[in-house]
Short mmCIF file of C-alpha atoms in Angstrom, two decimals:
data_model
loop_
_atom_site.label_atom_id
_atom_site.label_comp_id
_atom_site.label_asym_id
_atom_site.label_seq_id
_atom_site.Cartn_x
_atom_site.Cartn_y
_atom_site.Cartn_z
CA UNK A 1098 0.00 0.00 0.00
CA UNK A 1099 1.10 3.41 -1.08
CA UNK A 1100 1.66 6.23 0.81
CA UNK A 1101 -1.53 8.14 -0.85
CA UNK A 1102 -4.34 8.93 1.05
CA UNK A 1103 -7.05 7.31 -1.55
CA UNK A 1104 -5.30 3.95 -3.32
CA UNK A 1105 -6.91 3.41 -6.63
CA UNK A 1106 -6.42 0.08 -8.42
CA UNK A 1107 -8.24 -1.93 -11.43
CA UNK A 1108 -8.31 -5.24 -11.53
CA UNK A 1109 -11.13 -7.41 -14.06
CA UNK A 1110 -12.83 -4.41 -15.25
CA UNK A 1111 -13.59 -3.45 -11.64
CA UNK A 1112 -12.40 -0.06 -9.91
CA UNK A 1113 -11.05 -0.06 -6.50
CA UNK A 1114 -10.96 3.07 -4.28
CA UNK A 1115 -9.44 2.06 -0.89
CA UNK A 1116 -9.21 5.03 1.77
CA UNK A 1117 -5.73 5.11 3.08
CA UNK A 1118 -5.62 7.12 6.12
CA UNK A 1119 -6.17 5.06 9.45
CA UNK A 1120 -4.75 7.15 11.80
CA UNK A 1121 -7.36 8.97 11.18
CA UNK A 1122 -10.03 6.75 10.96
CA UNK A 1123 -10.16 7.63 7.45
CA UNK A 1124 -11.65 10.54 7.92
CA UNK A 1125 -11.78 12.81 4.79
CA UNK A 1126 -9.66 15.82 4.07
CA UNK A 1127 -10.27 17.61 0.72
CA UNK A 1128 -6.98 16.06 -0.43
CA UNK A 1129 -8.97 12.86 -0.61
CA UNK A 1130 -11.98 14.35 -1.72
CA UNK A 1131 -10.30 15.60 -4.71
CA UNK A 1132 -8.08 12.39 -5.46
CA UNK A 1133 -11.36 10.53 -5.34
CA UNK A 1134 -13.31 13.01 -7.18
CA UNK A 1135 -10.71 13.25 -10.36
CA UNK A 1136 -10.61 8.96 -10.47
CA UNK A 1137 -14.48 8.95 -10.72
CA UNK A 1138 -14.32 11.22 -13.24
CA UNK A 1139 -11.63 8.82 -14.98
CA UNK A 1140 -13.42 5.81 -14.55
CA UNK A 1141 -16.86 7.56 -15.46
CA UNK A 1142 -15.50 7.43 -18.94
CA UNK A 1143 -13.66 4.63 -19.10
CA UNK A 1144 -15.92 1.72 -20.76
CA UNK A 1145 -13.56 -0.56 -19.03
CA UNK A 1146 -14.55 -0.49 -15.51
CA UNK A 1147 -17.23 -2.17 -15.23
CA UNK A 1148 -18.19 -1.90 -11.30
CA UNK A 1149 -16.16 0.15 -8.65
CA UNK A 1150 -15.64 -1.14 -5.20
CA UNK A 1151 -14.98 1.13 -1.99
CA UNK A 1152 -13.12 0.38 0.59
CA UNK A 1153 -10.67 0.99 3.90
CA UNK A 1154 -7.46 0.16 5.02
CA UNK A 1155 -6.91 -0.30 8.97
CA UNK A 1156 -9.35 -2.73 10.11
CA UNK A 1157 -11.47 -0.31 12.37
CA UNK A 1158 -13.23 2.70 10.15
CA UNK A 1159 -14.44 2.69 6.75
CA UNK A 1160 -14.54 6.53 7.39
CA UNK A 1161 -15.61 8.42 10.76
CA UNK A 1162 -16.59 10.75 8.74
CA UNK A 1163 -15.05 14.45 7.33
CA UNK A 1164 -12.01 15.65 9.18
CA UNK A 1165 -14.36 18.66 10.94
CA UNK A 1166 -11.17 19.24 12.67
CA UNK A 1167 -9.21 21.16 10.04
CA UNK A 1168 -11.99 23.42 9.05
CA UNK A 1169 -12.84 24.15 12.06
CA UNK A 1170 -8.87 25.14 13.45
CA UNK A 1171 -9.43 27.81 10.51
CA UNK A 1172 -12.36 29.15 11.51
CA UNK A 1173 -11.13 29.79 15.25
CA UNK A 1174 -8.77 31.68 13.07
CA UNK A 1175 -11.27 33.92 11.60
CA UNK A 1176 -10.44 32.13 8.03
CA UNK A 1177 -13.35 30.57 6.12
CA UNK A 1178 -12.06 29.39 2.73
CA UNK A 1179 -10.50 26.15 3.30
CA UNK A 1180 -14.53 25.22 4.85
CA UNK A 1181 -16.63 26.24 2.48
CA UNK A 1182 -14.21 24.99 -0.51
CA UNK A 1183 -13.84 21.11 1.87
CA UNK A 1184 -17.66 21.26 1.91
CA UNK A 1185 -18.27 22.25 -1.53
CA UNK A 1186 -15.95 19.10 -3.24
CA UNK A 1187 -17.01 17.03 -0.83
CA UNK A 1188 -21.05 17.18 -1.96
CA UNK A 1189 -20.08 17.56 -5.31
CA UNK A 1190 -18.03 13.97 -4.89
CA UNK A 1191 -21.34 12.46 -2.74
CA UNK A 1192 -23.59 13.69 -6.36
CA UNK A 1193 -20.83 12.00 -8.87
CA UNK A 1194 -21.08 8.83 -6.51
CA UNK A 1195 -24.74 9.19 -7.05
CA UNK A 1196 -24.80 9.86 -10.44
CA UNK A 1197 -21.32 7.19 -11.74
CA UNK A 1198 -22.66 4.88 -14.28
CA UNK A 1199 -21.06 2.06 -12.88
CA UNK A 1200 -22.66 0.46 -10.01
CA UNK A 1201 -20.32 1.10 -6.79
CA UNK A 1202 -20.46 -0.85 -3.79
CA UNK A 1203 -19.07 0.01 -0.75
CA UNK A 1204 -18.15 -1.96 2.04
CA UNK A 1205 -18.78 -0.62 5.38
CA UNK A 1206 -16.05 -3.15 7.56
CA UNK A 1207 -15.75 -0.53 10.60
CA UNK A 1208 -17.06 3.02 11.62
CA UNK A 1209 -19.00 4.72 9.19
CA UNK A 1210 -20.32 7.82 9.96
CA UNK A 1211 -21.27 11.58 8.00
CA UNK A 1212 -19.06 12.37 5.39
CA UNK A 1213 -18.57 8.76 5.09
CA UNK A 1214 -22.12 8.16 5.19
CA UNK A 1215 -21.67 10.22 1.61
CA UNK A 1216 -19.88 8.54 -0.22
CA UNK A 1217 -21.58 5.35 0.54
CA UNK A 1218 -25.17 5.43 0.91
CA UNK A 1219 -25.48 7.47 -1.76
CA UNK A 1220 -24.52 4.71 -4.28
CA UNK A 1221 -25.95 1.72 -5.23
CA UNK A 1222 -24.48 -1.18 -2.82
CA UNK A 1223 -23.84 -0.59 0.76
CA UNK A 1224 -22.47 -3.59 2.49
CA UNK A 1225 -22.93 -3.84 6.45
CA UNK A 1226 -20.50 -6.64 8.14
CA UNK A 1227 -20.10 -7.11 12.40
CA UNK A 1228 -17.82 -4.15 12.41
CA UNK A 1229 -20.38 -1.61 11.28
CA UNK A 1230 -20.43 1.29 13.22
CA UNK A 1231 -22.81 3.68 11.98
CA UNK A 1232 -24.09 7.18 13.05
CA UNK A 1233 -24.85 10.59 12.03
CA UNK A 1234 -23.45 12.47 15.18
CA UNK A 1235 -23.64 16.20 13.80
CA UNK A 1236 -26.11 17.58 16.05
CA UNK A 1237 -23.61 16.61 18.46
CA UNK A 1238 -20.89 18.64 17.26
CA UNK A 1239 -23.30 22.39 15.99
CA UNK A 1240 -23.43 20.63 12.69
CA UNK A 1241 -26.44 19.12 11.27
CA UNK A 1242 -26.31 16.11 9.05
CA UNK A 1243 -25.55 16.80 5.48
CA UNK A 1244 -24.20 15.22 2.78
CA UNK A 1245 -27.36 14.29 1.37
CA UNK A 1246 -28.67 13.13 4.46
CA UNK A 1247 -32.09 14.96 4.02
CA UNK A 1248 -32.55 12.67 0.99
CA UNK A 1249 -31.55 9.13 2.18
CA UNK A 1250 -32.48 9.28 5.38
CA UNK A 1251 -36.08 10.40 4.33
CA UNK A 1252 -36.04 7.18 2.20
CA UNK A 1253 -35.91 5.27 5.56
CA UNK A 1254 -39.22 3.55 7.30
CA UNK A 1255 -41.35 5.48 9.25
CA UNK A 1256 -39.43 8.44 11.22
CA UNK A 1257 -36.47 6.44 11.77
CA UNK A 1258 -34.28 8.85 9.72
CA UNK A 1259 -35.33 11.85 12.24
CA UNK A 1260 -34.74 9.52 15.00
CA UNK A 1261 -31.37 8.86 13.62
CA UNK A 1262 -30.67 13.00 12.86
CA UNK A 1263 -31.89 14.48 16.05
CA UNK A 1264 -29.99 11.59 18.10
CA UNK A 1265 -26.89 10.53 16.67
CA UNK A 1266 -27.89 7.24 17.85
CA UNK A 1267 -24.95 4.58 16.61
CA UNK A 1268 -26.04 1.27 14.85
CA UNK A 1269 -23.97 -1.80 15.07
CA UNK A 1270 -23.53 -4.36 12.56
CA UNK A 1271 -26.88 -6.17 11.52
CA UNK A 1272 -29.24 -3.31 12.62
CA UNK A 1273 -27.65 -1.04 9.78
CA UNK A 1274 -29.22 -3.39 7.33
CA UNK A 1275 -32.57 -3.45 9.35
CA UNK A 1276 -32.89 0.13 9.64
CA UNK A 1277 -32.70 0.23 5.57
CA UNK A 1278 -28.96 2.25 5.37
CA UNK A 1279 -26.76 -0.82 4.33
CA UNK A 1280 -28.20 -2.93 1.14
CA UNK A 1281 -26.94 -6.06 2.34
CA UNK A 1282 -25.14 -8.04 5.13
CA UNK A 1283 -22.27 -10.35 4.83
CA UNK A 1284 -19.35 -11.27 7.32
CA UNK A 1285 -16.42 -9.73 7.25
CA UNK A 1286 -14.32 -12.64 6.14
CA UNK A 1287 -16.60 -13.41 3.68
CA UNK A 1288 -15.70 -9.95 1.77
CA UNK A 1289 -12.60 -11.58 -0.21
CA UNK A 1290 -13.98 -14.76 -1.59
CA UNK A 1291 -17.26 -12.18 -2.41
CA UNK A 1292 -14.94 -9.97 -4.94
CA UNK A 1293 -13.01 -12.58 -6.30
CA UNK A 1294 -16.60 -13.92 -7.42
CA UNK A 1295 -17.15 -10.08 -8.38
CA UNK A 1296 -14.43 -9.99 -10.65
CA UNK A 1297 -15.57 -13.35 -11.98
CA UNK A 1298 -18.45 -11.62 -13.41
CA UNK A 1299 -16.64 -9.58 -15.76
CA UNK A 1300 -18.46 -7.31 -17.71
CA UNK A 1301 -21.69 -8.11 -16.28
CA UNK A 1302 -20.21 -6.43 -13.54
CA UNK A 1303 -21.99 -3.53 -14.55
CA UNK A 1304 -25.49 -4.76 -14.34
CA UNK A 1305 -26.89 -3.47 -11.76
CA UNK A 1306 -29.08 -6.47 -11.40
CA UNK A 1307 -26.20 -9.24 -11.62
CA UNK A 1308 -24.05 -8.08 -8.57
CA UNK A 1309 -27.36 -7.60 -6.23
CA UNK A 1310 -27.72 -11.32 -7.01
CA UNK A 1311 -24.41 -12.15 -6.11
CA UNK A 1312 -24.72 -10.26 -2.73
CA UNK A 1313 -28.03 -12.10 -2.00
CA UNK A 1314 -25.92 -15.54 -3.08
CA UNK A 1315 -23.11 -14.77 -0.39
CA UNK A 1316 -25.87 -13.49 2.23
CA UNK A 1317 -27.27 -16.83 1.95
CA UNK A 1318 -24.36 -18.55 2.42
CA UNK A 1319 -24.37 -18.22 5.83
CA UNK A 1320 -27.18 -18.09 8.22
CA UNK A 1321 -27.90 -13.93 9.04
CA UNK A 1322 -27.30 -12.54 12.53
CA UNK A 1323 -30.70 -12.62 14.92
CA UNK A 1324 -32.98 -9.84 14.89
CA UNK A 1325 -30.97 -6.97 17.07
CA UNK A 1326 -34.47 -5.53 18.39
CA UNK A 1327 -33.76 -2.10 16.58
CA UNK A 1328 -37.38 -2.75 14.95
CA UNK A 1329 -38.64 -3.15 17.88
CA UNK A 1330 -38.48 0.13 18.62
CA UNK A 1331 -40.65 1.31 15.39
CA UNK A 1332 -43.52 2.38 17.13
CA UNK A 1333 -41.84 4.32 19.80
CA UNK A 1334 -39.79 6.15 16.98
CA UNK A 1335 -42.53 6.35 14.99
CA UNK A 1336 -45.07 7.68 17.58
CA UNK A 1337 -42.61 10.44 18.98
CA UNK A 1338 -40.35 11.36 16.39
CA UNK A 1339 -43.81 12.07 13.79
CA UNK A 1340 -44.07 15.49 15.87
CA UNK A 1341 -44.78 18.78 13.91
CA UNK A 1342 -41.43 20.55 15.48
CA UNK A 1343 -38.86 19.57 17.86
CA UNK A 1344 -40.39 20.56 20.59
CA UNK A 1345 -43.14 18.32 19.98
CA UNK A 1346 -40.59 15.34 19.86
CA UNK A 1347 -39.23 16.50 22.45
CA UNK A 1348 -43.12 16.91 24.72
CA UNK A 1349 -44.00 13.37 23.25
CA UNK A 1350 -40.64 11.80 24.49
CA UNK A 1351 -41.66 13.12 28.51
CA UNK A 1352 -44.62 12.15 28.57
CA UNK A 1353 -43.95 8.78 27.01
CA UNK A 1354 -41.41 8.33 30.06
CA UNK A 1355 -40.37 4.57 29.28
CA UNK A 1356 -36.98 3.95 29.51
CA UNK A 1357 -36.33 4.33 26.23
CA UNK A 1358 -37.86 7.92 25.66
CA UNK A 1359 -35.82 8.51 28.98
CA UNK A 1360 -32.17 7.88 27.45
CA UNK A 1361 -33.34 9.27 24.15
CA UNK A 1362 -33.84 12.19 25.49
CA UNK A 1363 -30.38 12.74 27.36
CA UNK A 1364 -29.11 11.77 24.16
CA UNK A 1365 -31.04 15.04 22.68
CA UNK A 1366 -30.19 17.01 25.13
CA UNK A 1367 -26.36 16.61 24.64
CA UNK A 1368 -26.54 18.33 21.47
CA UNK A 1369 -27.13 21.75 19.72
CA UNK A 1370 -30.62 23.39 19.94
CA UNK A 1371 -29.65 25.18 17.04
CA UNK A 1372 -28.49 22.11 14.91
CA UNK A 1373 -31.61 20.21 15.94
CA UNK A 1374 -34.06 23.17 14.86
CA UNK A 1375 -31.80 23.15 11.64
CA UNK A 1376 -31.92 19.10 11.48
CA UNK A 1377 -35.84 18.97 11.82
CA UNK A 1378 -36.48 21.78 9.07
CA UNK A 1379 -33.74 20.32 6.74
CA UNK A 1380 -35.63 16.72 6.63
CA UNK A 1381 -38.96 17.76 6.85
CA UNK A 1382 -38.46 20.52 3.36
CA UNK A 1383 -35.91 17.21 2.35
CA UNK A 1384 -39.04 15.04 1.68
CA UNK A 1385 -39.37 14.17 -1.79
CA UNK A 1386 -37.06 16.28 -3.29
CA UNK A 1387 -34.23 15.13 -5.47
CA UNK A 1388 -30.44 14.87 -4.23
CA UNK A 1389 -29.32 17.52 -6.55
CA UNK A 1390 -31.70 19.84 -4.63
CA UNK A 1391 -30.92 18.49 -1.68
CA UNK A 1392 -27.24 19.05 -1.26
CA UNK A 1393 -27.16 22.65 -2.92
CA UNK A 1394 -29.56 22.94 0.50
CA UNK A 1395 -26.91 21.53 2.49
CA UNK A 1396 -23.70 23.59 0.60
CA UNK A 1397 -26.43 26.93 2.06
CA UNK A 1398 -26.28 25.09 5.21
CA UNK A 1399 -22.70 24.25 5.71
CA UNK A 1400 -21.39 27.84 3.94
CA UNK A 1401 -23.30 29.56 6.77
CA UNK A 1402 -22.18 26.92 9.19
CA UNK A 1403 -18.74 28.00 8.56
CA UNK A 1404 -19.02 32.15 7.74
CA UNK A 1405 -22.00 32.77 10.00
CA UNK A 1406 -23.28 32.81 14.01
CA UNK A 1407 -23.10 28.67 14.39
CA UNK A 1408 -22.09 26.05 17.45
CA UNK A 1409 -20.16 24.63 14.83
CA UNK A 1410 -16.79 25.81 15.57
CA UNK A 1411 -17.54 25.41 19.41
CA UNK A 1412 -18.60 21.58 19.05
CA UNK A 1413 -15.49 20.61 17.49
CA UNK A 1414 -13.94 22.33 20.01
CA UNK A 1415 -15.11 20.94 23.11
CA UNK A 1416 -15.57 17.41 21.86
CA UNK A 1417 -12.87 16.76 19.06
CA UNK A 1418 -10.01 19.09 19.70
CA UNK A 1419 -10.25 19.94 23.69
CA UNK A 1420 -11.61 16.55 24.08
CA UNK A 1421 -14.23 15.94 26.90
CA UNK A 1422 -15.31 19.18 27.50
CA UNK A 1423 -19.01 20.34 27.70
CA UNK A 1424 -19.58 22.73 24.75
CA UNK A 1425 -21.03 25.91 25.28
CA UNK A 1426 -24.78 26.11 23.00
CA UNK A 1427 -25.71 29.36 21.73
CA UNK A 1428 -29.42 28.05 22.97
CA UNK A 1429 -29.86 26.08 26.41
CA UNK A 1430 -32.79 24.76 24.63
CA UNK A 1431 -34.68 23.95 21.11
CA UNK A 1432 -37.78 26.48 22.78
CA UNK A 1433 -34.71 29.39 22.95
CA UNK A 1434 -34.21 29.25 19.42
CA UNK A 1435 -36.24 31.83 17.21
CA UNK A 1436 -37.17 30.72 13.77
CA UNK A 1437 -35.71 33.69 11.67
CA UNK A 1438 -32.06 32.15 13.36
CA UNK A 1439 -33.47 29.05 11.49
CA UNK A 1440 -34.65 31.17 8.67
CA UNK A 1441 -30.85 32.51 8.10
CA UNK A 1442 -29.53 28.90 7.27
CA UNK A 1443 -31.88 28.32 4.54
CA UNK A 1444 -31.78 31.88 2.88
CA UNK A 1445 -30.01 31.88 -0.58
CA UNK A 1446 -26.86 32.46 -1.01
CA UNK A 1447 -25.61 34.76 -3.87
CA UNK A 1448 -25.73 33.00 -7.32
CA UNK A 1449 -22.31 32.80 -7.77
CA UNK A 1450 -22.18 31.29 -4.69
CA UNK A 1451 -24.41 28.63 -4.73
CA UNK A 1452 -22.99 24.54 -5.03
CA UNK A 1453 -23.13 23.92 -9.16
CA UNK A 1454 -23.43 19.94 -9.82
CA UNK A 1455 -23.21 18.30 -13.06
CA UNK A 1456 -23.76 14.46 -13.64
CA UNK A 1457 -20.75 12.25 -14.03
CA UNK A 1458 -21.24 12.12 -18.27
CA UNK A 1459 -21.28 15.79 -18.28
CA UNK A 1460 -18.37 16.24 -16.18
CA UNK A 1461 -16.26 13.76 -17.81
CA UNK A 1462 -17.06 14.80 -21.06
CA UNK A 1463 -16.02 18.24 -19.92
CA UNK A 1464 -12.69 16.52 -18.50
CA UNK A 1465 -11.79 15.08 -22.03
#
């Protein structure tokens, strides 16, 4: 393995992207973003490549996500460019995923979370194994979650997607599958023998149809983990999380009072009042709209996350750079927080501003 911090190999007219940074969990940098974004590009119009496959090195994360760490050391420095120009590659990578047209399937061996949530769910073939770690933890931090989040976590049954926005609740393994993120489930050990069978397919490694069968082959060659009991839970999420604000979730989860509304609310109230007010709005307005629309949403989002009055910069602060420390919210609570402070997130931004996406044809057309 190379030095680089994205490793990109063909091998039987499949494409392999392997993320190369374990020391940091793989988190993404815009280094990465842009190594990946140029190959996709590459392989977008390459009639070779038939199917790409994403991967990890390290054994631990897929990808924890983007490295919020660096963006945010600038802003503490009153500089805004290097997060607004990390935010804008980085959705305009999650739409070429989205839009390749070779299937890409990603295998989620470790701790997947946000940005990596990005480059993964928003393709065709997510792949959960034991070491799936899963989460969207941005409330947690004065984010929100973005990356097309508003889109593919709307897609998910009942309100489980606001459940999983509002709460940065982690999913192990199994339950990533149940809760309708990961595509399929196989072992992780059964991952090699799986793409050597992949690259057996040769070109009709870029049907679409042909390697879903041959994940549901390997699934059922070996008997599927028990139910975890995440579905269990349906109604509860369902019942609370269906509220017209988040304050209603918020009333619903008190006066539930079962042991489970009881933790899920300390697990609301450890993050931003501001990012959950953003979070609800951004889902709700998210329903039914395409991914396009979607992330130029979340590149008005994330610009004024960076330039404007956010918790952003103090989340990363207190949890990822100070470590430990209780961050200070703008708001003590979602009832503090006015709806024109809301309203400023979603405002335009100017038009030269604004995220610009073209499809994968387009763009590597345009790169010819």
């Amino acid at each position: 393995m190379t030095d680089s911090e994205v490793v990109f190999e063909s091998s039987k007219r499949l494409g392999y992207a392997t993320l190369n940074r374990p020391k940091a969990l793989n988190s993404l940098n815009l280094n990465m973003v842009s190594l990946m974004r140029d190959q996709y590009l590459t392989w977008a119009g390459n009639v070779d490549i038939k199917c790409i496959v994403l991967k990890a090195t390290g054994g631990k994360a897929f990808c924890a996500g983007g490295d919020v760490k660096a963006v945010v050391q600038d802003m503490l420095e009153s500089k805004f460019d290097y997060g607004i120009r990390f935010f804008q590659e980085e959705y305009a990578l999650d739409h070429l995923v989205a839009t390749m047209p070779q299937p890409q399937v990603a295998l989620l061996d470790g701790i997947t979370m946000g940005g990596g949530a990005g480059i993964s769910i928003n393709g065709t073939f997510r792949v959960a194994t034991e070491k799936t770690l899963f989460a969207m933890p941005e409330c947690g931090i004065g984010l929100y979650p973005d990356v097309g989040a508003a889109h593919f976590l709307n897609q998910l049954p009942g309100h489980m997607g606001m459940y999983l926005a509002l709460t940065g609740t982690r999913l192990k393994g199994v339950q990533v599958k149940e809760a309708g993120l990961a595509t399929h489930y196989l072992a992780s050990h059964q991952l090699p023998s799986f793409l050597q069978e992949l690259e057996g397919l040769g070109s009709k490694a870029g049907s679409s149809e042909a390697v879903r069968q041959l994940l549901s082959e390997h699934e059922g060659k070996e008997s599927q983990p028990e139910p975890s009991g995440l579905l269990d839970l349906r109604e509860g999420i369902d019942t609370c999380f269906a509220g017209s604000s988040c304050q209603a979730i918020y009333t619903a989860l008190q006066e539930r009072g079962d042991s489970w509304s009881q933790d899920t609310l300390k697990a609301l109230h450890k993050g931003s009042p501001l990012s959950q007010r953003v979070s609800f709005r951004a889902l709700r307005q998210g329903v039914g709209r395409s991914l396009p629309d979607i992330l130029r949403t979340d590149f008005r989002l994330s610009h004024r996350m960076v330039s404007g009055p956010s918790d952003f910069a103090e989340g990363v602060r207190a949890l990822l750079i100070d470590k430990g420390n209780t961050p200070a919210w703008r708001h003590s609570s979602v009832d503090q927080v006015r709806d024109q402070d809301v309203d400023l997130f979603f405002s335009p931004l100017s038009p030269e501003e604004e995220l610009q996406l073209a499809d994968s044809s387009a763009q590597a057309h345009a790169k010819l």
